[in-house]
PDB file of C-alpha atoms in Angstrom:
ATOM      1  CA  MET A   1     -40.157  22.504  95.257  1.00  0.00           C
ATOM      2  CA  ASP A   2     -40.385  19.168  93.418  1.00  0.00           C
ATOM      3  CA  PHE A   3     -37.646  17.533  91.364  1.00  0.00           C
ATOM      4  CA  THR A   4     -38.938  18.722  87.986  1.00  0.00           C
ATOM      5  CA  GLU A   5     -39.167  22.286  89.250  1.00  0.00           C
ATOM      6  CA  VAL A   6     -35.626  22.143  90.648  1.00  0.00           C
ATOM      7  CA  ALA A   7     -34.324  20.756  87.360  1.00  0.00           C
ATOM      8  CA  GLY A   8     -35.970  23.598  85.449  1.00  0.00           C
ATOM      9  CA  SER A   9     -35.104  26.535  87.699  1.00  0.00           C
ATOM     10  CA  TRP A  10     -31.866  25.736  89.570  1.00  0.00           C
ATOM     11  CA  ARG A  11     -28.976  27.489  87.827  1.00  0.00           C
ATOM     12  CA  PRO A  12     -25.882  27.901  90.032  1.00  0.00           C
ATOM     13  CA  GLU A  13     -23.184  30.226  88.731  1.00  0.00           C
ATOM     14  CA  PRO A  14     -19.773  28.978  87.550  1.00  0.00           C
ATOM     15  CA  VAL A  15     -17.121  28.756  90.276  1.00  0.00           C
ATOM     16  CA  GLU A  16     -13.394  29.380  89.803  1.00  0.00           C
ATOM     17  CA  ASP A  17     -10.564  28.553  92.220  1.00  0.00           C
ATOM     18  CA  GLU A  18      -6.838  27.836  92.213  1.00  0.00           C
ATOM     19  CA  GLN A  19      -4.503  25.484  94.071  1.00  0.00           C
ATOM     20  CA  VAL A  20      -0.889  24.419  93.946  1.00  0.00           C
ATOM     21  CA  LEU A  21      -0.597  20.650  93.463  1.00  0.00           C
ATOM     22  CA  ASP A  22       1.315  19.642  96.595  1.00  0.00           C
ATOM     23  CA  PRO A  23       3.553  16.617  95.858  1.00  0.00           C
ATOM     24  CA  ALA A  24       3.135  15.523  99.506  1.00  0.00           C
ATOM     25  CA  VAL A  25      -0.496  14.760  98.673  1.00  0.00           C
ATOM     26  CA  GLY A  26       0.615  12.511  95.827  1.00  0.00           C
ATOM     27  CA  ALA A  27       2.943  10.641  98.180  1.00  0.00           C
ATOM     28  CA  ALA A  28       0.120  10.110 100.674  1.00  0.00           C
ATOM     29  CA  VAL A  29      -2.239   8.871  97.944  1.00  0.00           C
ATOM     30  CA  ALA A  30       0.345   6.451  96.552  1.00  0.00           C
ATOM     31  CA  GLY A  31       0.457   4.832  99.981  1.00  0.00           C
ATOM     32  CA  LEU A  32      -3.105   3.590  99.489  1.00  0.00           C
ATOM     33  CA  TRP A  33      -1.685   1.170  96.918  1.00  0.00           C
ATOM     34  CA  ASN A  34       1.670   0.585  98.666  1.00  0.00           C
ATOM     35  CA  GLN A  35       3.409   2.455  95.862  1.00  0.00           C
ATOM     36  CA  PRO A  36       6.139   5.137  95.826  1.00  0.00           C
ATOM     37  CA  ALA A  37       5.281   8.790  95.209  1.00  0.00           C
ATOM     38  CA  PRO A  38       4.386   9.376  91.540  1.00  0.00           C
ATOM     39  CA  GLY A  39       7.033  12.022  90.845  1.00  0.00           C
ATOM     40  CA  GLU A  40       6.659  15.083  88.629  1.00  0.00           C
ATOM     41  CA  TRP A  41       3.335  14.369  86.957  1.00  0.00           C
ATOM     42  CA  LEU A  42      -0.130  13.853  88.440  1.00  0.00           C
ATOM     43  CA  PRO A  43      -1.547  10.395  87.551  1.00  0.00           C
ATOM     44  CA  PRO A  44      -4.959  10.268  85.827  1.00  0.00           C
ATOM     45  CA  LEU A  45      -7.863  11.288  88.109  1.00  0.00           C
ATOM     46  CA  TRP A  46      -5.623  12.188  91.060  1.00  0.00           C
ATOM     47  CA  HIS A  47      -6.927  15.757  90.920  1.00  0.00           C
ATOM     48  CA  TRP A  48      -9.719  14.322  93.105  1.00  0.00           C
ATOM     49  CA  PHE A  49      -7.286  14.598  96.033  1.00  0.00           C
ATOM     50  CA  HIS A  50      -6.922  18.346  95.525  1.00  0.00           C
ATOM     51  CA  PHE A  51      -9.367  21.277  95.668  1.00  0.00           C
ATOM     52  CA  LEU A  52     -10.940  19.906  98.852  1.00  0.00           C
ATOM     53  CA  ASP A  53     -13.737  21.678 100.740  1.00  0.00           C
ATOM     54  CA  TRP A  54     -13.480  21.979 104.527  1.00  0.00           C
ATOM     55  CA  PRO A  55     -16.658  23.740 105.758  1.00  0.00           C
ATOM     56  CA  ALA A  56     -17.246  24.663 109.372  1.00  0.00           C
ATOM     57  CA  GLN A  57     -18.719  21.881 111.484  1.00  0.00           C
ATOM     58  CA  SER A  58     -21.939  23.889 111.860  1.00  0.00           C
ATOM     59  CA  GLU A  59     -22.381  23.669 108.073  1.00  0.00           C
ATOM     60  CA  ILE A  60     -22.401  19.850 107.944  1.00  0.00           C
ATOM     61  CA  GLY A  61     -25.704  18.095 107.235  1.00  0.00           C
ATOM     62  CA  GLY A  62     -27.110  14.963 108.825  1.00  0.00           C
ATOM     63  CA  ASP A  63     -25.445  12.638 106.286  1.00  0.00           C
ATOM     64  CA  GLY A  64     -22.008  14.164 106.849  1.00  0.00           C
ATOM     65  CA  HIS A  65     -21.960  16.164 103.616  1.00  0.00           C
ATOM     66  CA  PRO A  66     -22.078  19.991 103.607  1.00  0.00           C
ATOM     67  CA  ALA A  67     -25.637  21.234 104.012  1.00  0.00           C
ATOM     68  CA  ASN A  68     -25.146  23.858 101.307  1.00  0.00           C
ATOM     69  CA  GLY A  69     -22.787  24.353  98.395  1.00  0.00           C
ATOM     70  CA  ALA A  70     -22.434  25.686  94.869  1.00  0.00           C
ATOM     71  CA  TYR A  71     -23.654  22.499  93.161  1.00  0.00           C
ATOM     72  CA  LEU A  72     -25.863  20.981  95.848  1.00  0.00           C
ATOM     73  CA  PRO A  73     -29.478  21.214  94.643  1.00  0.00           C
ATOM     74  CA  PRO A  74     -32.167  22.694  96.927  1.00  0.00           C
ATOM     75  CA  LEU A  75     -33.900  19.447  97.861  1.00  0.00           C
ATOM     76  CA  PRO A  76     -35.278  18.584 101.321  1.00  0.00           C
ATOM     77  CA  ASP A  77     -33.557  15.722 103.227  1.00  0.00           C
ATOM     78  CA  ARG A  78     -31.079  15.502 100.375  1.00  0.00           C
ATOM     79  CA  THR A  79     -28.925  12.380  99.968  1.00  0.00           C
ATOM     80  CA  ARG A  80     -26.439  11.734  97.182  1.00  0.00           C
ATOM     81  CA  MET A  81     -24.783   9.000  95.153  1.00  0.00           C
ATOM     82  CA  PHE A  82     -21.675   9.241  92.972  1.00  0.00           C
ATOM     83  CA  ALA A  83     -22.785   7.844  89.604  1.00  0.00           C
ATOM     84  CA  GLY A  84     -19.910   8.279  87.164  1.00  0.00           C
ATOM     85  CA  GLY A  85     -18.558  10.604  84.542  1.00  0.00           C
ATOM     86  CA  VAL A  86     -15.891  11.094  81.907  1.00  0.00           C
ATOM     87  CA  TRP A  87     -12.334  12.483  82.190  1.00  0.00           C
ATOM     88  CA  ARG A  88     -10.320  13.716  79.222  1.00  0.00           C
ATOM     89  CA  GLN A  89      -6.673  14.706  79.161  1.00  0.00           C
ATOM     90  CA  GLU A  90      -4.914  16.996  76.709  1.00  0.00           C
ATOM     91  CA  SER A  91      -1.705  17.146  78.774  1.00  0.00           C
ATOM     92  CA  PRO A  92      -0.727  15.950  82.273  1.00  0.00           C
ATOM     93  CA  LEU A  93      -0.696  18.222  85.328  1.00  0.00           C
ATOM     94  CA  ARG A  94       2.613  18.956  87.022  1.00  0.00           C
ATOM     95  CA  HIS A  95       3.124  18.697  90.783  1.00  0.00           C
ATOM     96  CA  GLY A  96       4.324  21.819  92.586  1.00  0.00           C
ATOM     97  CA  GLU A  97       2.628  24.297  90.256  1.00  0.00           C
ATOM     98  CA  PRO A  98      -0.723  26.110  90.516  1.00  0.00           C
ATOM     99  CA  VAL A  99      -3.799  24.813  88.726  1.00  0.00           C
ATOM    100  CA  GLN A 100      -6.854  26.905  87.901  1.00  0.00           C
ATOM    101  CA  ARG A 101     -10.184  25.113  88.063  1.00  0.00           C
ATOM    102  CA  ARG A 102     -13.456  26.332  86.594  1.00  0.00           C
ATOM    103  CA  ARG A 103     -16.670  24.458  87.386  1.00  0.00           C
ATOM    104  CA  ASN A 104     -20.117  24.893  85.889  1.00  0.00           C
ATOM    105  CA  LEU A 105     -23.435  23.065  85.823  1.00  0.00           C
ATOM    106  CA  VAL A 106     -23.984  21.172  82.575  1.00  0.00           C
ATOM    107  CA  HIS A 107     -27.533  20.061  83.326  1.00  0.00           C
ATOM    108  CA  ALA A 108     -29.915  18.828  86.025  1.00  0.00           C
ATOM    109  CA  THR A 109     -32.481  16.218  84.996  1.00  0.00           C
ATOM    110  CA  ALA A 110     -35.370  14.779  87.022  1.00  0.00           C
ATOM    111  CA  LYS A 111     -36.055  11.053  86.623  1.00  0.00           C
ATOM    112  CA  HIS A 112     -37.995   8.321  88.380  1.00  0.00           C
ATOM    113  CA  GLY A 113     -35.969   5.250  89.365  1.00  0.00           C
ATOM    114  CA  ARG A 114     -36.495   2.150  91.469  1.00  0.00           C
ATOM    115  CA  SER A 115     -35.439   4.173  94.536  1.00  0.00           C
ATOM    116  CA  GLY A 116     -38.000   6.911  93.826  1.00  0.00           C
ATOM    117  CA  GLU A 117     -37.668  10.438  92.428  1.00  0.00           C
ATOM    118  CA  LEU A 118     -34.082  11.277  91.454  1.00  0.00           C
ATOM    119  CA  LEU A 119     -32.216  14.350  90.261  1.00  0.00           C
ATOM    120  CA  PHE A 120     -29.241  13.702  87.988  1.00  0.00           C
ATOM    121  CA  VAL A 121     -26.715  16.533  88.147  1.00  0.00           C
ATOM    122  CA  ARG A 122     -23.737  16.812  85.790  1.00  0.00           C
ATOM    123  CA  VAL A 123     -20.940  19.250  86.669  1.00  0.00           C
ATOM    124  CA  ARG A 124     -18.057  20.076  84.346  1.00  0.00           C
ATOM    125  CA  SER A 125     -14.594  20.912  85.698  1.00  0.00           C
ATOM    126  CA  GLU A 126     -11.896  22.427  83.502  1.00  0.00           C
ATOM    127  CA  LEU A 127      -8.314  22.350  84.797  1.00  0.00           C
ATOM    128  CA  ARG A 128      -5.696  24.741  83.418  1.00  0.00           C
ATOM    129  CA  GLN A 129      -1.991  25.024  84.174  1.00  0.00           C
ATOM    130  CA  ALA A 130       0.529  27.544  82.814  1.00  0.00           C
ATOM    131  CA  GLY A 131      -2.219  29.128  80.704  1.00  0.00           C
ATOM    132  CA  GLN A 132      -3.104  25.856  78.976  1.00  0.00           C
ATOM    133  CA  ARG A 133      -6.220  23.724  79.303  1.00  0.00           C
ATOM    134  CA  CYS A 134      -4.935  20.340  80.469  1.00  0.00           C
ATOM    135  CA  GLN A 135      -7.902  18.251  81.579  1.00  0.00           C
ATOM    136  CA  VAL A 136     -11.694  18.329  81.495  1.00  0.00           C
ATOM    137  CA  GLU A 137     -13.996  16.182  83.604  1.00  0.00           C
ATOM    138  CA  GLU A 138     -17.766  15.853  83.640  1.00  0.00           C
ATOM    139  CA  GLN A 139     -19.043  14.162  86.781  1.00  0.00           C
ATOM    140  CA  ASP A 140     -22.523  12.793  87.481  1.00  0.00           C
ATOM    141  CA  ILE A 141     -24.084  12.892  90.959  1.00  0.00           C
ATOM    142  CA  VAL A 142     -27.564  11.539  91.703  1.00  0.00           C
ATOM    143  CA  TYR A 143     -29.665  13.122  94.451  1.00  0.00           C
ATOM    144  CA  ARG A 144     -32.848  12.031  96.165  1.00  0.00           C
ATOM    145  CA  SER A 145     -34.963  13.254  99.079  1.00  0.00           C
ATOM    146  CA  GLY A 146     -35.054  11.031 102.144  1.00  0.00           C
ATOM    147  CA  PRO A 147     -34.044   7.376 102.402  1.00  0.00           C
ATOM    148  CA  SER A 148     -33.890   5.076  99.415  1.00  0.00           C
ATOM    149  CA  THR A 149     -36.593   2.451  98.923  1.00  0.00           C
ATOM    150  CA  VAL A 150     -33.843  -0.008  97.840  1.00  0.00           C
ATOM    151  CA  ASP A 151     -32.670  -2.139 100.766  1.00  0.00           C
ATOM    152  CA  TYR A 152     -29.252  -3.847 100.695  1.00  0.00           C
ATOM    153  CA  ARG A 153     -29.264  -5.065 104.301  1.00  0.00           C
ATOM    154  CA  ASP A 154     -29.876  -8.696 103.340  1.00  0.00           C
ATOM    155  CA  VAL A 155     -26.887  -8.782 100.968  1.00  0.00           C
ATOM    156  CA  VAL A 156     -24.290 -11.382 101.969  1.00  0.00           C
ATOM    157  CA  PRO A 157     -20.846  -9.811 101.409  1.00  0.00           C
ATOM    158  CA  ALA A 158     -18.283 -11.643  99.302  1.00  0.00           C
ATOM    159  CA  THR A 159     -15.403 -13.394 101.079  1.00  0.00           C
ATOM    160  CA  GLU A 160     -13.278 -14.733  98.195  1.00  0.00           C
ATOM    161  CA  LEU A 161     -11.191 -12.857  95.651  1.00  0.00           C
ATOM    162  CA  PRO A 162     -12.691 -12.938  92.125  1.00  0.00           C
ATOM    163  CA  GLN A 163     -10.687 -14.684  89.421  1.00  0.00           C
ATOM    164  CA  ALA A 164      -9.816 -13.143  86.060  1.00  0.00           C
ATOM    165  CA  LYS A 165      -9.657 -15.025  82.771  1.00  0.00           C
ATOM    166  CA  GLU A 166      -6.273 -15.932  81.317  1.00  0.00           C
ATOM    167  CA  SER A 167      -6.639 -13.146  78.752  1.00  0.00           C
ATOM    168  CA  GLU A 168      -7.382 -10.507  81.428  1.00  0.00           C
ATOM    169  CA  THR A 169      -5.196  -8.651  83.908  1.00  0.00           C
ATOM    170  CA  ALA A 170      -6.251  -8.146  87.521  1.00  0.00           C
ATOM    171  CA  LEU A 171      -5.256  -5.975  90.472  1.00  0.00           C
ATOM    172  CA  PRO A 172      -6.659  -7.026  93.894  1.00  0.00           C
ATOM    173  CA  LEU A 173      -8.069  -4.537  96.406  1.00  0.00           C
ATOM    174  CA  HIS A 174      -8.517  -5.733  99.978  1.00  0.00           C
ATOM    175  CA  THR A 175     -10.952  -3.371 101.678  1.00  0.00           C
ATOM    176  CA  ASN A 176     -10.948  -2.666 105.422  1.00  0.00           C
ATOM    177  CA  PRO A 177     -11.989   0.221 107.709  1.00  0.00           C
ATOM    178  CA  PRO A 178      -8.507   1.861 107.770  1.00  0.00           C
ATOM    179  CA  LEU A 179      -8.479   1.992 103.958  1.00  0.00           C
ATOM    180  CA  LEU A 180     -11.892   3.678 103.913  1.00  0.00           C
ATOM    181  CA  PHE A 181     -10.790   6.089 106.656  1.00  0.00           C
ATOM    182  CA  ARG A 182      -7.680   7.088 104.707  1.00  0.00           C
ATOM    183  CA  MET A 183      -9.655   7.545 101.490  1.00  0.00           C
ATOM    184  CA  SER A 184     -12.168   9.772 103.283  1.00  0.00           C
ATOM    185  CA  ALA A 185      -9.373  11.850 104.808  1.00  0.00           C
ATOM    186  CA  LEU A 186      -7.482  12.249 101.534  1.00  0.00           C
ATOM    187  CA  THR A 187     -10.591  13.373  99.635  1.00  0.00           C
ATOM    188  CA  GLY A 188     -12.265  15.407 102.397  1.00  0.00           C
ATOM    189  CA  ASN A 189     -15.248  13.064 102.191  1.00  0.00           C
ATOM    190  CA  GLN A 190     -17.358  13.206 105.370  1.00  0.00           C
ATOM    191  CA  HIS A 191     -20.233  11.062 104.108  1.00  0.00           C
ATOM    192  CA  ARG A 192     -21.260   8.813 107.004  1.00  0.00           C
ATOM    193  CA  ILE A 193     -21.793   5.739 104.829  1.00  0.00           C
ATOM    194  CA  HIS A 194     -17.996   5.241 104.852  1.00  0.00           C
ATOM    195  CA  TYR A 195     -17.416   5.212 108.638  1.00  0.00           C
ATOM    196  CA  ASP A 196     -20.665   5.196 110.669  1.00  0.00           C
ATOM    197  CA  HIS A 197     -21.955   1.610 110.771  1.00  0.00           C
ATOM    198  CA  PRO A 198     -25.269   2.246 112.617  1.00  0.00           C
ATOM    199  CA  TYR A 199     -26.070   5.110 110.264  1.00  0.00           C
ATOM    200  CA  VAL A 200     -25.243   3.239 107.055  1.00  0.00           C
ATOM    201  CA  VAL A 201     -27.365   0.236 108.089  1.00  0.00           C
ATOM    202  CA  ASP A 202     -30.296   1.888 109.881  1.00  0.00           C
ATOM    203  CA  VAL A 203     -30.670   5.047 107.771  1.00  0.00           C
ATOM    204  CA  GLU A 204     -29.166   4.339 104.330  1.00  0.00           C
ATOM    205  CA  HIS A 205     -30.104   0.606 104.404  1.00  0.00           C
ATOM    206  CA  TYR A 206     -26.778  -0.853 103.228  1.00  0.00           C
ATOM    207  CA  ALA A 207     -25.277  -4.156 104.391  1.00  0.00           C
ATOM    208  CA  GLY A 208     -22.218  -2.422 105.871  1.00  0.00           C
ATOM    209  CA  LEU A 209     -19.779   0.410 105.363  1.00  0.00           C
ATOM    210  CA  VAL A 210     -19.715   1.363 101.681  1.00  0.00           C
ATOM    211  CA  VAL A 211     -16.477   1.455  99.707  1.00  0.00           C
ATOM    212  CA  HIS A 212     -16.063   4.878  98.082  1.00  0.00           C
ATOM    213  CA  GLY A 213     -17.170   4.999  94.461  1.00  0.00           C
ATOM    214  CA  PRO A 214     -14.152   7.167  93.531  1.00  0.00           C
ATOM    215  CA  LEU A 215     -11.848   4.575  95.127  1.00  0.00           C
ATOM    216  CA  LEU A 216     -13.254   1.906  92.793  1.00  0.00           C
ATOM    217  CA  VAL A 217     -12.665   4.172  89.791  1.00  0.00           C
ATOM    218  CA  LEU A 218      -9.157   5.058  90.944  1.00  0.00           C
ATOM    219  CA  HIS A 219      -8.363   1.380  91.425  1.00  0.00           C
ATOM    220  CA  MET A 220      -9.228   0.752  87.782  1.00  0.00           C
ATOM    221  CA  ALA A 221      -6.973   3.675  86.854  1.00  0.00           C
ATOM    222  CA  GLU A 222      -4.237   2.145  89.032  1.00  0.00           C
ATOM    223  CA  LEU A 223      -4.365  -0.986  86.909  1.00  0.00           C
ATOM    224  CA  LEU A 224      -3.708   1.250  83.899  1.00  0.00           C
ATOM    225  CA  ARG A 225      -0.906   3.113  85.684  1.00  0.00           C
ATOM    226  CA  ARG A 226       0.978  -0.145  86.186  1.00  0.00           C
ATOM    227  CA  SER A 227       0.615  -1.152  82.546  1.00  0.00           C
ATOM    228  CA  PRO A 228       3.209  -0.203  79.927  1.00  0.00           C
ATOM    229  CA  GLY A 229       2.336   2.346  77.297  1.00  0.00           C
ATOM    230  CA  PRO A 230       1.129   5.938  77.058  1.00  0.00           C
ATOM    231  CA  ALA A 231      -1.249   7.611  79.486  1.00  0.00           C
ATOM    232  CA  PRO A 232      -4.919   7.408  78.449  1.00  0.00           C
ATOM    233  CA  ARG A 233      -6.619  10.222  76.594  1.00  0.00           C
ATOM    234  CA  GLU A 234     -10.069   9.480  78.057  1.00  0.00           C
ATOM    235  CA  ILE A 235     -11.582   7.460  80.885  1.00  0.00           C
ATOM    236  CA  GLU A 236     -15.371   7.096  80.936  1.00  0.00           C
ATOM    237  CA  PHE A 237     -16.532   5.489  84.174  1.00  0.00           C
ATOM    238  CA  ARG A 238     -19.754   4.328  85.792  1.00  0.00           C
ATOM    239  CA  LEU A 239     -20.671   3.096  89.303  1.00  0.00           C
ATOM    240  CA  ARG A 240     -23.125   0.212  89.093  1.00  0.00           C
ATOM    241  CA  ALA A 241     -23.409  -1.644  92.435  1.00  0.00           C
ATOM    242  CA  PRO A 242     -22.158  -0.843  95.953  1.00  0.00           C
ATOM    243  CA  ALA A 243     -19.223  -2.740  97.441  1.00  0.00           C
ATOM    244  CA  PHE A 244     -18.988  -3.227 101.195  1.00  0.00           C
ATOM    245  CA  VAL A 245     -16.025  -3.082 103.529  1.00  0.00           C
ATOM    246  CA  GLY A 246     -14.272  -6.415 103.923  1.00  0.00           C
ATOM    247  CA  GLU A 247     -15.172  -7.650 100.458  1.00  0.00           C
ATOM    248  CA  PRO A 248     -12.143  -8.755  98.391  1.00  0.00           C
ATOM    249  CA  LEU A 249     -12.302  -6.833  95.107  1.00  0.00           C
ATOM    250  CA  ALA A 250     -10.264  -6.782  91.924  1.00  0.00           C
ATOM    251  CA  ALA A 251      -9.888  -4.358  89.042  1.00  0.00           C
ATOM    252  CA  ILE A 252     -10.005  -6.493  85.907  1.00  0.00           C
ATOM    253  CA  GLY A 253      -8.926  -5.331  82.476  1.00  0.00           C
ATOM    254  CA  GLU A 254      -9.893  -6.942  79.211  1.00  0.00           C
ATOM    255  CA  PRO A 255      -7.397  -6.973  76.334  1.00  0.00           C
ATOM    256  CA  ALA A 256      -7.341  -3.732  74.357  1.00  0.00           C
ATOM    257  CA  ALA A 257      -9.595  -3.656  71.297  1.00  0.00           C
ATOM    258  CA  GLY A 258      -8.143  -1.109  68.886  1.00  0.00           C
ATOM    259  CA  GLN A 259      -7.748   2.182  70.741  1.00  0.00           C
ATOM    260  CA  ALA A 260     -10.069   1.226  73.624  1.00  0.00           C
ATOM    261  CA  ARG A 261      -9.982  -1.050  76.651  1.00  0.00           C
ATOM    262  CA  ALA A 262     -12.757  -2.141  79.023  1.00  0.00           C
ATOM    263  CA  LEU A 263     -12.169  -2.255  82.790  1.00  0.00           C
ATOM    264  CA  ARG A 264     -14.339  -3.303  85.708  1.00  0.00           C
ATOM    265  CA  VAL A 265     -14.216  -3.786  89.468  1.00  0.00           C
ATOM    266  CA  ALA A 266     -15.560  -7.192  90.462  1.00  0.00           C
ATOM    267  CA  SER A 267     -16.236  -9.342  93.513  1.00  0.00           C
ATOM    268  CA  THR A 268     -17.470 -12.923  93.624  1.00  0.00           C
ATOM    269  CA  ARG A 269     -20.857 -11.435  94.527  1.00  0.00           C
ATOM    270  CA  GLU A 270     -21.046  -8.859  91.736  1.00  0.00           C
ATOM    271  CA  PRO A 271     -19.143  -8.868  88.409  1.00  0.00           C
ATOM    272  CA  THR A 272     -19.457  -5.114  87.816  1.00  0.00           C
ATOM    273  CA  HIS A 273     -19.359  -2.847  90.857  1.00  0.00           C
ATOM    274  CA  ALA A 274     -17.835  -0.246  88.528  1.00  0.00           C
ATOM    275  CA  THR A 275     -16.943  -0.151  84.848  1.00  0.00           C
ATOM    276  CA  ALA A 276     -14.768   2.026  82.662  1.00  0.00           C
ATOM    277  CA  THR A 277     -13.920   2.444  79.007  1.00  0.00           C
ATOM    278  CA  VAL A 278     -10.416   3.765  78.359  1.00  0.00           C
ATOM    279  CA  ARG A 279      -9.369   5.376  75.089  1.00  0.00           C
ATOM    280  CA  TRP A 280      -5.982   6.493  73.772  1.00  0.00           C
TER     281      TRP A 280
END
């Protein structure tokens, strides 16, 4: 089955589940940024630390991800990349109470990129609490078959912290293996690119362990969380270039323009590892 055929015929059914938002999880997540527990309300995008999948070890594929799942397309030698998405909030989620989640496939689209044939999959998640729709997220994952033709092994990692302009605000992120380990544990992410150095270099052709894409997005959201003012209504985010363990990074925020603000994660090697547009 080729990519175009999968895009045209693959139609997984919607999936519904429920979970109580354990405040102990929020306390553990806050420790990633050396911050106190967030309290009553879930910060933006922290639902990523809930609704985790823990399949049996026999169900894990060669890359560390589950071999099968509701929204994993039927491609041979499947590998994946977190590409981005958009999160919208109507009201915040409360710790200690159950949340109902409903997921469905929005679309699957076959494209040809510089790394070969790709399948872009968008999945929508709707989160409800106390009978009310609170948040909606649409997330984009890109899949390919076999190794990428793009080779990052000659990349020289950054060693200095990037500098923001006087008009910008910045929040540093110093990446190291324990940080990546904790992020993987807190999100149930078993992808080997975050902890298996021989695999990530020899098979996936990266320069070193890869910093989680969701961690880059959450770090931009952390810059917002420490800023005065109301919580955002929408965060649209995109992953643009991999960051490698040991690289000093910073979330950098431009001044707000009307009801929107642009954010990015930068290193001295790459000005936009990730970007986001925030709206109120």
